[in-house]
């Protein structure tokens, strides 16, 4: 049984570290705002009829 406990402890530690990392990214990292420009070719807006 000690190996099962060790395995579960290691899995729990890894899950906890991943959770802590995701939480710290969500709380401490602020995204930069910027304008986004998407160019649309005129052929897509006004298709040429053949």
Coordinates of C-alpha atoms in Angstrom, one line a residue:
X1 CA 0.0 0.0 0.0
X2 CA 2.8 2.5 0.5
X3 CA 3.4 2.6 -3.3
X4 CA -0.2 3.4 -3.9
X5 CA -0.1 6.2 -1.4
X6 CA 3.1 7.6 -2.9
X7 CA 1.6 7.4 -6.4
X8 CA -1.6 9.3 -5.3
X9 CA 0.5 11.8 -3.5
X10 CA 2.7 12.5 -6.6
X11 CA -0.4 12.8 -8.8
X12 CA -2.1 15.2 -6.3
X13 CA 1.0 17.3 -6.2
X14 CA 1.2 17.5 -10.0
X15 CA -2.5 18.4 -10.2
X16 CA -2.0 21.0 -7.5
X17 CA 1.0 22.6 -9.2
X18 CA -0.9 22.8 -12.5
X19 CA -3.9 24.4 -10.8
X20 CA -1.7 26.9 -9.0
X21 CA 0.0 27.8 -12.3
X22 CA -3.3 28.4 -14.1
X23 CA -4.7 30.4 -11.2
X24 CA -1.7 32.6 -11.0
X25 CA -1.9 33.3 -14.8
X26 CA -5.6 34.2 -14.4
X27 CA -5.0 36.5 -11.5
X28 CA -1.6 38.2 -12.2
X29 CA -1.3 38.4 -16.0
X30 CA -3.1 41.3 -17.7
X31 CA -3.7 41.0 -21.4
X32 CA -2.7 43.9 -23.7
X33 CA -5.4 45.6 -25.6
X34 CA -4.8 46.4 -29.2
X35 CA -6.7 47.2 -32.4
X36 CA -7.2 44.3 -34.8
X37 CA -7.6 45.1 -38.5
X38 CA -8.7 42.4 -40.9
X39 CA -8.5 43.1 -44.7
X40 CA -11.3 41.6 -46.7
X41 CA -10.8 41.4 -50.5
X42 CA -13.4 43.2 -52.5
X43 CA -14.1 40.0 -54.5
X44 CA -15.6 38.5 -51.3
X45 CA -17.8 41.6 -50.7
X46 CA -18.9 42.2 -54.3
X47 CA -18.6 39.0 -56.1
X48 CA -18.1 39.2 -59.9
X49 CA -21.0 37.6 -61.7
X50 CA -20.0 35.5 -64.8

